[in-house]
Coordinates of C-alpha atoms in Angstrom, one line a residue:
Chain A
M230 CA 127.4 80.9 44.4
T231 CA 130.0 82.6 46.6
D232 CA 131.5 81.0 49.8
W233 CA 129.6 83.5 51.9
A234 CA 126.2 82.4 50.5
C235 CA 127.1 78.8 51.0
A236 CA 128.0 79.5 54.6
T237 CA 124.6 81.3 55.1
L238 CA 122.7 78.3 53.8
L239 CA 124.8 75.9 55.9
F240 CA 124.0 77.9 59.0
A241 CA 120.3 77.9 58.1
Q242 CA 120.5 74.1 57.8
E243 CA 122.2 73.8 61.2
I244 CA 119.7 75.9 63.0
A245 CA 116.5 74.7 61.4
P246 CA 114.5 72.2 63.5
R247 CA 114.2 68.7 62.2
E248 CA 110.5 68.9 61.2
I249 CA 110.8 71.6 58.5
P250 CA 113.2 71.4 55.6
W251 CA 115.8 74.1 55.8
L252 CA 114.8 75.8 52.5
A253 CA 111.3 76.3 53.8
W254 CA 112.8 77.7 57.0
F255 CA 115.0 80.1 55.1
L256 CA 112.1 81.2 52.9
W257 CA 109.9 81.7 56.0
L258 CA 112.6 83.9 57.5
L259 CA 113.0 86.0 54.5
I260 CA 109.3 86.3 53.4
G261 CA 108.1 86.4 57.0
F262 CA 110.5 89.0 58.1
F263 CA 110.7 91.4 55.3
G264 CA 107.4 90.6 53.6
I265 CA 104.7 89.6 56.0
F266 CA 105.6 91.8 59.0
P267 CA 105.8 95.1 57.1
G268 CA 102.6 94.1 55.3
V269 CA 100.8 93.4 58.5
V270 CA 102.0 96.6 59.9
A271 CA 101.0 98.6 56.9
Y272 CA 97.4 97.3 57.3
M273 CA 97.6 98.0 61.0
V274 CA 97.9 101.6 60.1
W275 CA 94.9 101.4 57.9
A276 CA 93.0 99.5 60.6
E277 CA 93.9 102.1 63.2
R278 CA 92.7 104.9 60.9
K279 CA 89.4 103.1 60.3
V280 CA 88.9 102.2 64.0
A281 CA 89.7 105.7 65.1
A282 CA 87.3 107.1 62.5
R283 CA 84.5 104.9 63.8
F284 CA 85.2 106.0 67.3
Q285 CA 85.0 109.6 66.2
D286 CA 81.9 109.2 64.0
R287 CA 83.8 109.6 60.8
I288 CA 84.3 107.2 57.8
G289 CA 88.1 107.1 57.6
P290 CA 90.1 106.4 54.5
N291 CA 87.7 105.3 51.7
R292 CA 89.1 106.8 48.4
V293 CA 92.0 104.6 47.4
G294 CA 90.6 101.2 46.5
P295 CA 87.5 99.5 48.1
L296 CA 87.2 100.6 51.8
G297 CA 90.5 102.5 51.3
L298 CA 92.3 99.2 51.3
L299 CA 95.0 100.4 49.0
Q300 CA 95.7 103.4 51.3
P301 CA 98.9 101.9 52.8
I302 CA 100.4 101.4 49.3
A303 CA 99.5 105.0 48.3
D304 CA 101.1 106.3 51.5
A305 CA 104.3 104.4 50.9
L306 CA 104.4 105.7 47.3
K307 CA 103.8 109.2 48.5
L308 CA 106.6 109.0 51.2
I309 CA 109.1 107.6 48.7
T310 CA 108.5 110.3 46.1
K311 CA 108.8 113.2 48.6
E312 CA 111.9 115.2 49.0
D313 CA 114.1 114.2 51.9
I314 CA 114.9 117.5 53.6
V315 CA 117.9 117.5 56.0
P316 CA 118.3 120.8 57.8
D317 CA 121.6 122.6 57.3
A318 CA 122.3 122.7 61.0
A319 CA 121.7 119.0 61.6
D320 CA 124.4 116.4 62.0
P321 CA 123.9 114.5 58.7
I322 CA 125.3 111.1 59.6
V323 CA 123.5 110.7 62.9
H324 CA 120.4 112.2 61.3
L325 CA 120.5 109.3 58.8
L326 CA 121.5 106.7 61.4
A327 CA 118.7 107.3 63.9
P328 CA 115.7 105.9 61.9
V329 CA 117.8 103.0 60.7
I330 CA 118.6 102.0 64.3
I331 CA 115.0 102.3 65.4
L332 CA 113.8 100.2 62.5
V333 CA 116.4 97.5 63.1
S334 CA 115.6 97.3 66.8
S335 CA 111.9 96.9 66.1
F336 CA 112.6 94.2 63.5
L337 CA 114.9 92.2 65.7
V338 CA 112.4 92.1 68.6
L339 CA 110.2 89.9 66.3
A340 CA 113.0 87.4 65.8
V341 CA 112.2 85.3 68.9
I342 CA 108.4 85.3 68.9
P343 CA 107.0 81.8 68.5
F344 CA 104.0 82.1 66.2
G345 CA 103.3 78.4 66.1
V346 CA 105.1 75.0 66.7
G347 CA 108.6 75.5 65.3
L348 CA 107.6 78.8 63.8
A349 CA 109.8 81.0 66.0
P350 CA 112.2 82.7 63.5
V351 CA 115.1 82.0 65.9
N352 CA 114.5 79.8 68.9
L353 CA 116.9 81.3 71.4
P354 CA 117.3 79.6 74.8
S355 CA 117.6 83.1 76.4
G356 CA 114.9 84.6 74.1
L357 CA 113.3 87.0 76.6
L358 CA 116.6 88.5 77.8
Y359 CA 117.6 89.1 74.1
L360 CA 114.2 90.6 73.4
I361 CA 114.5 93.1 76.4
A362 CA 118.0 94.0 75.3
V363 CA 117.1 94.6 71.7
S364 CA 114.0 96.5 72.4
S365 CA 115.8 99.0 74.6
F366 CA 117.9 100.0 71.6
S367 CA 115.1 102.1 70.3
A368 CA 115.6 104.6 73.1
L369 CA 119.0 105.2 71.6
G370 CA 117.6 105.8 68.2
V371 CA 115.0 108.2 69.5
F372 CA 117.5 110.2 71.3
L373 CA 119.9 110.3 68.4
A374 CA 117.1 111.6 66.2
G375 CA 116.2 114.3 68.7
W376 CA 119.8 115.4 69.2
S377 CA 121.0 115.3 65.7
S378 CA 118.2 117.4 64.3
R379 CA 119.5 120.5 66.2
N380 CA 116.0 121.6 66.7
K381 CA 114.8 122.7 70.2
Y382 CA 111.5 120.8 69.8
A383 CA 113.2 117.7 68.6
L384 CA 115.7 117.8 71.5
L385 CA 112.8 118.3 74.0
G386 CA 111.1 115.3 72.5
G387 CA 114.2 113.2 72.5
M388 CA 114.9 114.0 76.2
R389 CA 111.4 113.3 77.2
A390 CA 111.4 110.1 75.2
V391 CA 114.6 108.8 76.9
A392 CA 113.3 109.6 80.4
Q393 CA 110.0 107.9 79.6
L394 CA 111.4 104.8 77.8
V395 CA 113.9 104.3 80.6
S396 CA 111.3 104.7 83.3
Y397 CA 108.7 102.4 81.8
E398 CA 111.3 99.7 80.9
V399 CA 111.7 99.0 84.6
P400 CA 108.1 97.9 85.3
Q401 CA 108.0 96.2 81.9
V402 CA 111.0 94.0 82.6
L403 CA 110.0 93.4 86.3
S404 CA 106.6 92.2 85.2
T405 CA 108.1 89.5 83.0
I406 CA 109.8 87.9 86.1
P407 CA 106.6 86.0 87.3
V408 CA 106.4 84.4 83.9
I409 CA 110.1 83.3 84.0
L410 CA 109.4 82.0 87.5
F411 CA 106.5 79.9 86.4
T412 CA 108.4 78.6 83.4
G413 CA 111.9 78.1 84.8
S414 CA 113.3 79.2 81.4
L415 CA 114.0 82.3 79.4
S416 CA 113.0 80.7 76.1
L417 CA 109.7 82.0 74.7
V418 CA 109.0 78.6 73.2
S419 CA 109.1 76.9 76.6
M420 CA 106.8 79.6 78.0
V421 CA 104.1 78.6 75.6
D422 CA 104.7 74.9 76.4
R423 CA 104.3 75.6 80.1
Q424 CA 101.1 77.4 79.4
Y425 CA 99.9 74.4 77.5
E426 CA 100.4 72.3 80.6
F427 CA 99.1 74.7 83.3
G428 CA 96.8 77.1 81.5
W429 CA 97.4 80.7 80.5
F430 CA 99.5 82.7 82.9
V431 CA 97.0 85.5 82.9
F432 CA 94.6 83.2 84.8
S433 CA 96.3 83.6 88.1
P434 CA 96.3 86.6 90.4
P435 CA 100.0 87.5 90.1
G436 CA 99.9 86.7 86.4
F437 CA 96.9 89.0 85.9
L438 CA 98.6 91.9 87.8
A439 CA 101.8 91.3 85.8
F440 CA 99.7 91.4 82.6
V441 CA 98.1 94.7 83.4
V442 CA 101.4 96.3 84.4
M443 CA 103.0 94.9 81.3
T444 CA 100.3 96.2 79.0
I445 CA 100.5 99.7 80.5
A446 CA 104.3 99.8 80.3
S447 CA 104.2 98.5 76.7
I448 CA 101.9 101.3 75.6
A449 CA 104.3 103.7 77.2
E450 CA 107.3 101.9 75.6
V451 CA 105.8 102.4 72.1
N452 CA 105.0 106.1 72.8
R453 CA 101.3 105.9 72.2
T454 CA 98.6 108.0 73.8
P455 CA 98.2 108.5 76.8
F456 CA 102.0 108.3 76.9
D457 CA 102.8 110.1 73.7
L458 CA 104.7 113.0 75.2
P459 CA 107.8 112.5 73.1
E460 CA 105.8 113.4 70.1
A461 CA 103.1 115.6 71.6
E462 CA 102.1 117.5 68.5
S463 CA 100.2 120.2 70.4
E464 CA 103.3 121.3 72.4
I465 CA 106.5 120.2 70.6
I466 CA 105.3 119.9 66.9
A467 CA 106.3 116.2 66.4
G468 CA 108.9 115.7 69.0
Y469 CA 112.0 113.8 68.0
H470 CA 111.0 113.4 64.4
T471 CA 110.1 117.1 63.7
E472 CA 113.0 117.5 61.2
Y473 CA 112.3 114.2 59.4
S474 CA 110.5 114.1 56.1
G475 CA 110.0 111.7 53.2
M476 CA 111.1 108.2 53.6
R477 CA 113.1 108.8 56.8
F478 CA 109.9 109.8 58.4
G479 CA 108.3 106.7 56.9
L480 CA 110.9 104.6 58.6
F481 CA 110.0 106.1 62.0
F482 CA 106.4 105.5 61.2
L483 CA 107.0 101.9 60.2
A484 CA 109.2 101.3 63.3
E485 CA 106.5 102.6 65.6
Y486 CA 103.8 100.3 64.2
L487 CA 106.3 97.4 64.1
S488 CA 107.0 97.8 67.8
V489 CA 103.2 98.1 68.5
F490 CA 102.9 94.7 66.8
A491 CA 105.9 93.3 68.6
V492 CA 104.8 94.3 72.1
S493 CA 101.3 92.8 71.3
C494 CA 103.0 89.6 70.2
L495 CA 105.1 89.6 73.4
G496 CA 102.1 90.1 75.6
T497 CA 100.3 87.4 73.8
V498 CA 103.1 84.9 74.2
L499 CA 103.9 85.7 77.8
F500 CA 100.4 85.9 79.3
L501 CA 97.8 84.8 76.7
G502 CA 99.2 81.5 75.8
G503 CA 100.6 82.3 72.3
G504 CA 98.8 80.2 69.8
L505 CA 97.0 78.0 72.3
L506 CA 93.2 77.7 72.5
P507 CA 91.4 78.8 75.6
F508 CA 90.4 76.3 78.2
P509 CA 87.4 74.2 77.1
L510 CA 88.5 74.3 73.4
N511 CA 92.1 73.1 74.1
R512 CA 90.7 70.0 75.8
L513 CA 88.4 69.5 72.8
A514 CA 91.3 69.8 70.5
E515 CA 93.3 67.3 72.5
W516 CA 90.4 64.9 72.4
M517 CA 90.2 65.2 68.7
G518 CA 93.9 64.1 68.6
T519 CA 95.5 67.2 67.1
G520 CA 98.8 65.9 68.3
D521 CA 98.9 63.4 65.5
W522 CA 97.8 65.8 62.8
P523 CA 100.3 67.0 60.2
A524 CA 102.4 69.9 61.5
I525 CA 101.3 72.3 58.9
V526 CA 97.6 71.9 59.8
V527 CA 98.3 72.4 63.5
N528 CA 100.4 75.5 62.6
I529 CA 97.7 77.1 60.5
G530 CA 95.4 76.7 63.4
M531 CA 97.9 78.0 65.9
V532 CA 98.8 81.0 63.8
S533 CA 95.2 81.9 63.3
V534 CA 94.5 81.7 67.1
F535 CA 97.7 83.8 67.7
S536 CA 96.6 86.4 65.1
I537 CA 93.2 86.7 66.7
K538 CA 94.8 87.3 70.1
V539 CA 97.3 89.8 68.7
L540 CA 94.5 91.7 66.9
G541 CA 92.6 91.9 70.1
Y542 CA 95.6 93.3 71.9
V543 CA 96.3 95.8 69.1
F544 CA 92.6 96.8 69.2
L545 CA 92.9 97.5 72.9
M546 CA 95.8 99.9 72.1
F547 CA 93.7 101.7 69.5
W548 CA 90.9 101.9 71.9
V549 CA 93.1 103.4 74.7
R550 CA 94.5 105.8 72.1
V551 CA 91.1 107.2 71.0
T552 CA 89.7 107.3 74.6
L553 CA 92.3 108.8 76.9
P554 CA 93.9 112.2 76.8
R555 CA 97.6 112.8 77.0
M556 CA 99.2 112.7 80.5
R557 CA 101.2 115.4 82.1
V558 CA 105.0 114.8 82.2
D559 CA 105.3 114.7 86.0
R560 CA 102.3 112.5 86.4
M561 CA 103.5 110.1 83.8
M562 CA 106.9 109.7 85.5
N563 CA 105.2 109.3 88.9
F564 CA 103.0 106.7 87.5
A565 CA 106.0 104.6 86.5
W566 CA 108.0 104.9 89.6
K567 CA 105.4 105.3 92.3
Y568 CA 102.7 102.9 91.1
L569 CA 104.0 100.4 88.5
V570 CA 107.5 99.7 90.0
P571 CA 106.3 99.0 93.6
L572 CA 103.4 96.9 92.2
S573 CA 105.7 94.8 90.0
I574 CA 108.3 94.3 92.8
G575 CA 105.6 93.1 95.2
N576 CA 104.2 91.0 92.5
I577 CA 107.4 89.0 92.2
V578 CA 107.0 87.8 95.8
I579 CA 103.3 87.0 95.2
A580 CA 104.3 85.0 92.1
A581 CA 106.7 83.0 94.2
V582 CA 103.9 82.2 96.7
W583 CA 101.6 81.1 93.8
F584 CA 104.4 78.9 92.5
E585 CA 104.9 77.3 95.9
M586 CA 101.2 76.7 96.5
V587 CA 100.0 75.6 93.1
L588 CA 102.8 74.8 90.6
R589 CA 105.6 73.2 92.5
D590 CA 103.9 69.9 93.2
P591 CA 102.6 69.2 89.7
I592 CA 105.9 70.2 88.1
K593 CA 107.7 67.7 90.4
R594 CA 105.3 65.0 89.7
M595 CA 105.4 65.7 86.0
A596 CA 109.2 65.2 86.1
Q597 CA 108.7 62.0 88.0
V598 CA 106.2 60.7 85.5
E599 CA 108.7 61.2 82.7
I600 CA 111.1 58.9 84.5
T601 CA 108.8 56.2 85.8
G602 CA 106.3 56.3 83.0
D603 CA 103.2 56.2 85.3
E604 CA 100.1 58.1 84.4
Y605 CA 100.1 61.8 85.4
I606 CA 97.2 62.8 87.7
P607 CA 96.5 66.5 87.6
P608 CA 96.0 68.1 91.0
G609 CA 92.5 68.6 92.4
I610 CA 90.7 71.9 92.0
G611 CA 91.0 72.6 95.7
V612 CA 94.8 73.4 95.4
G613 CA 94.1 75.9 92.7
L614 CA 91.2 77.5 94.6
K615 CA 93.3 77.8 97.7
G616 CA 96.1 79.5 95.7
W617 CA 93.6 81.8 94.1
I618 CA 92.2 83.0 97.4
V619 CA 95.6 83.5 99.1
T620 CA 97.4 85.2 96.2
G621 CA 94.2 87.1 95.2
A622 CA 94.0 88.6 98.7
L623 CA 97.7 89.4 98.5
V624 CA 97.4 91.1 95.2
I625 CA 94.4 93.2 96.4
A626 CA 96.3 94.1 99.5
L627 CA 99.4 95.1 97.5
F628 CA 97.3 97.3 95.2
L629 CA 95.5 99.0 98.1
T630 CA 98.8 99.6 99.9
V631 CA 100.4 101.2 96.9
L632 CA 97.3 103.3 96.3
R633 CA 97.2 104.4 100.0
V634 CA 100.9 105.3 100.2
N635 CA 100.5 107.4 97.1
R636 CA 97.3 109.1 98.4
G637 CA 99.1 109.8 101.7
S638 CA 102.1 111.3 100.0
H639 CA 99.8 113.4 97.8
A640 CA 97.7 114.6 100.7
S641 CA 100.8 115.6 102.7
K642 CA 102.1 117.6 99.6
I643 CA 98.8 119.4 99.4
K644 CA 98.9 120.2 103.1
E645 CA 102.4 121.5 102.8
I646 CA 101.4 123.8 99.9
T647 CA 98.2 125.1 101.6
E648 CA 99.9 125.7 104.9
S649 CA 102.9 127.5 103.4
P650 CA 103.3 131.2 104.0
I651 CA 102.6 132.0 100.3
P652 CA 99.2 133.7 100.3
L653 CA 96.3 132.1 98.6
P654 CA 94.3 134.1 96.0
S655 CA 91.4 134.2 98.4
E656 CA 93.5 136.0 101.0
A657 CA 94.8 138.6 98.6
P658 CA 92.1 141.3 99.2
A659 CA 92.9 141.3 103.0
L660 CA 96.6 141.5 102.3
F661 CA 96.1 144.4 100.0
A662 CA 94.0 146.2 102.6
R663 CA 96.8 145.6 105.2
A664 CA 99.4 147.0 102.8
R665 CA 97.4 150.1 102.2
Chain B
M114 CA 124.5 75.5 68.2
V115 CA 123.6 78.3 70.5
M116 CA 126.3 80.5 68.9
L117 CA 124.8 79.8 65.5
N118 CA 121.5 81.2 66.6
Y119 CA 123.3 84.5 67.3
V120 CA 125.0 84.3 63.9
F121 CA 121.6 84.0 62.4
I122 CA 120.4 87.0 64.3
C123 CA 123.3 88.9 62.9
F124 CA 122.1 88.0 59.4
L125 CA 118.6 89.2 60.3
M126 CA 120.1 92.4 61.5
L127 CA 121.9 92.8 58.2
G128 CA 118.6 92.2 56.4
A129 CA 116.9 94.7 58.6
V130 CA 119.5 97.3 57.8
G131 CA 119.0 96.5 54.1
F132 CA 115.3 96.9 54.5
A133 CA 115.8 100.3 56.1
V134 CA 118.4 101.5 53.6
A135 CA 116.8 100.3 50.4
P136 CA 113.9 102.7 50.4
L137 CA 116.3 105.6 51.3
I138 CA 118.4 104.7 48.2
L139 CA 115.2 104.4 46.1
E140 CA 114.1 107.8 47.3
R141 CA 117.5 109.3 46.5
L142 CA 116.9 108.1 42.9
I143 CA 113.4 109.1 42.3
A144 CA 112.5 111.9 44.7
P145 CA 113.0 115.5 43.6
R146 CA 116.0 117.3 45.2
K147 CA 115.9 121.1 45.2
R148 CA 117.8 122.8 47.9
G149 CA 116.9 126.2 48.9
R150 CA 118.1 128.8 51.4
S151 CA 115.0 128.8 53.6
K152 CA 114.3 125.1 53.1
G153 CA 117.4 124.1 55.0
E154 CA 116.5 126.2 58.0
T155 CA 115.7 124.6 61.3
Y156 CA 111.9 124.3 61.6
E157 CA 110.7 126.0 64.7
C158 CA 107.2 127.2 63.8
G159 CA 108.5 129.7 61.3
V160 CA 110.6 131.8 63.7
L161 CA 114.3 131.8 63.2
T162 CA 116.1 129.7 65.8
T163 CA 118.0 131.6 68.5
G164 CA 120.8 130.4 70.7
E165 CA 122.5 127.1 71.0
T166 CA 120.4 124.0 70.7
W167 CA 122.9 121.4 71.9
I168 CA 122.7 122.3 75.5
R169 CA 123.5 120.4 78.7
F170 CA 120.8 118.2 80.3
R171 CA 119.0 119.1 83.4
I172 CA 120.2 117.0 86.4
Q173 CA 116.7 115.5 86.7
Y174 CA 117.3 113.2 83.7
F175 CA 120.5 112.0 85.2
I176 CA 118.8 110.9 88.4
Y177 CA 116.2 108.9 86.4
A178 CA 119.1 107.4 84.5
L179 CA 120.8 106.3 87.7
L180 CA 117.6 104.8 89.1
F181 CA 117.1 103.0 85.8
V182 CA 120.6 101.5 86.0
V183 CA 120.0 100.3 89.6
F184 CA 116.7 98.6 88.7
D185 CA 117.9 97.2 85.5
I186 CA 120.9 95.6 87.2
E187 CA 118.4 94.3 89.7
T188 CA 116.6 92.4 86.9
V189 CA 119.9 91.0 85.8
F190 CA 120.1 89.4 89.3
L191 CA 116.4 88.5 89.3
Y192 CA 116.4 86.7 85.9
P193 CA 118.8 83.8 86.9
W194 CA 117.0 83.5 90.2
A195 CA 113.7 83.1 88.5
V196 CA 115.1 80.6 86.0
S197 CA 116.6 78.3 88.6
Y198 CA 113.8 78.8 91.2
V199 CA 112.3 75.4 90.4
G200 CA 115.4 73.6 91.7
L201 CA 115.8 75.9 94.7
G202 CA 113.8 75.7 97.9
G203 CA 112.0 78.1 100.1
F204 CA 115.3 79.5 101.2
A205 CA 115.8 81.1 97.8
L206 CA 112.4 82.8 98.3
V207 CA 113.5 84.3 101.7
E208 CA 116.8 85.5 100.2
M209 CA 115.0 87.1 97.3
V210 CA 112.5 88.8 99.6
I211 CA 115.5 90.3 101.6
F212 CA 117.0 91.5 98.3
L213 CA 113.8 93.1 97.2
V214 CA 113.2 94.7 100.5
V215 CA 116.7 96.3 100.3
L216 CA 115.8 97.6 96.8
L217 CA 112.4 98.8 98.0
I218 CA 114.2 100.8 100.8
G219 CA 116.3 102.3 98.0
L220 CA 113.1 103.3 96.1
I221 CA 111.6 104.7 99.3
Y222 CA 114.7 106.7 100.0
A223 CA 114.6 108.1 96.4
W224 CA 111.0 108.9 96.9
A225 CA 111.5 110.6 100.3
T226 CA 114.3 112.7 99.1
D227 CA 112.2 114.0 96.2
A228 CA 114.5 112.4 93.6
L229 CA 111.3 111.2 91.9
K230 CA 109.8 114.6 91.8
W231 CA 109.6 116.1 88.3
V232 CA 110.5 119.8 88.6

C-alpha cells in the first residue's frame, strides 16, 4: 500500500463519526456515491419514460427485460458502443471538459445530503453554502459545452442556459434563507434535527411559500419543462448538447438526472423533514422507543422514508413535465425576476416574524432545559395558531401585492402599445382609403 | 477537523472525475472510429454553416449577469445574518429589513428602467 492510500484511509478514519466503523464509512462512500446514485438515476430515467407513457396513453419501454427493466443497461451499452463524433470546428479540449465538469458538479452536490442518522457522506458545518456553490458550477459546464461546439444552435442554447440558470439561482438561494433562519446553522444535518424538534418547515406559512418558490426554481435549475429552453428541441435542435454524441452525450444525460435527484433530495431535507416521519407517526415512533433501537434499524427506516419523499418529489417533476408546455423566453425571465425574487425577499421578513412569534421562546427554553435539567414543556397550541394567522395573512398579502404590481405593469404596457401611433390592423382599411 | 472534510470532498471530486472519464476511455477502446469529411461538419440541420459562430454577446445577458452578482452577494450577507439570528434581537430584524428595502429599491429601479425586459 502506498503512502497516499494510507493517508486516504487515515483521513477517512478521522472524519467518520464514532458510531460507524471507518471501513463501513469508506465503503458507503464509494458504493453509495459511484454505485447507488448512478443506479438510482438510471432507473429514474426508466421511471420517467414509464410515467410519461402512462400520461400519454402509451405503454413505454417493455421490450428489454420484464417491464423494460433492463432498458437503462441497454441504453448505457448503446451509448458506450457509439462513435464519439467531435466536429472539426469545435475546440476539442473544452468540448471534452464540459460534460466532465457538469457531471462532477452534480455528483458533488450529493456529498452533503443527510440520508439518515450519520449517513451524510460528508457532514459539513457549512453544508448549504457548499451545496449552492457547487451546484452553480453546472452553469459553467453548460456554457462551455455551448461555446466549444462552434454551432449556432449550441451557442444559443448555452447563452439561454446561462441566463436562465443565473436568474433562477437567485430565488432558489433566497428561499433557503428562512430555513437557515429557523435552524440557526448552515449544516443540513442540524436542519433535519431542528425539524425533528419543531415539525417540518413546510408546515408554516413562510416555509410553505419558500418551498413552492424553491420547487419552481429547482425545476428551472435542472432545465426541465416548462423551463427547458436551453435544450428546446423544436427550436434549437438540442441546445447546448447538439454536437455531443456517444458517451459524452450520455454524461450530460446522467448529469441531468443526477441533478434532478439532487434537487429533490435538497427540497426533502430543507422542507420535508429529511428521513423524519410525518406528525402523528413520529410521536408513535418516539413512544415505541426508537431512540434505543440499533442505529442500523433506525437508519433503514429513515432511508425508506427519505426515499418515499424523494420519489414523490421526483414524480411531481415528471408530472409537471408531461403537463405543462414550454414557456417563452421573456416570460420565463420575467417570472424569475418579477415574481419569484420579490416573493422570496418578502418571505425572508415574514420568516423572521414567524421565528419571533413561534420559535424564539421554545428555542430559548430548550437551551435552558439543557443547562438546568428540568422537564421541557412544549408551548401551547395558541402560540402556533396566532403565528399561523399573522404570517399566513402576511404571505397572502405579499402574494397579492406581487401579483397586483405585475398586473399593473402589464396593463400599462398594453395601454402604451395600443395608444401608440402605430396603426392597428383594424384601422388599416381607413388608412389605405386616406392614402388613396 | 473541518479542513479534513474538505480534503474528503476533494477525494470525492477525484472519484467523480474518474467516474466521468472511465466510460470515455472505455468508449475510445470499443467504439468504432471512422472519420469522414462530412461527418466532421458542424450540424446545423444539414445546411452548411455560414459566418462566424463565436460572436459577441448581446448586452442583455450582461445586465442579467450584473443583477445576478448583486443578488448573489446579497445572499452572502444574508446567510451569516440568518445563522446568527437566534442570538440577535429585534434590532437585527430592523436592520435586515432596511437592507432588504434598499435592495428592493434596486430591483424596482432595474424594473422601471426596463433592464428586466427581454428584447
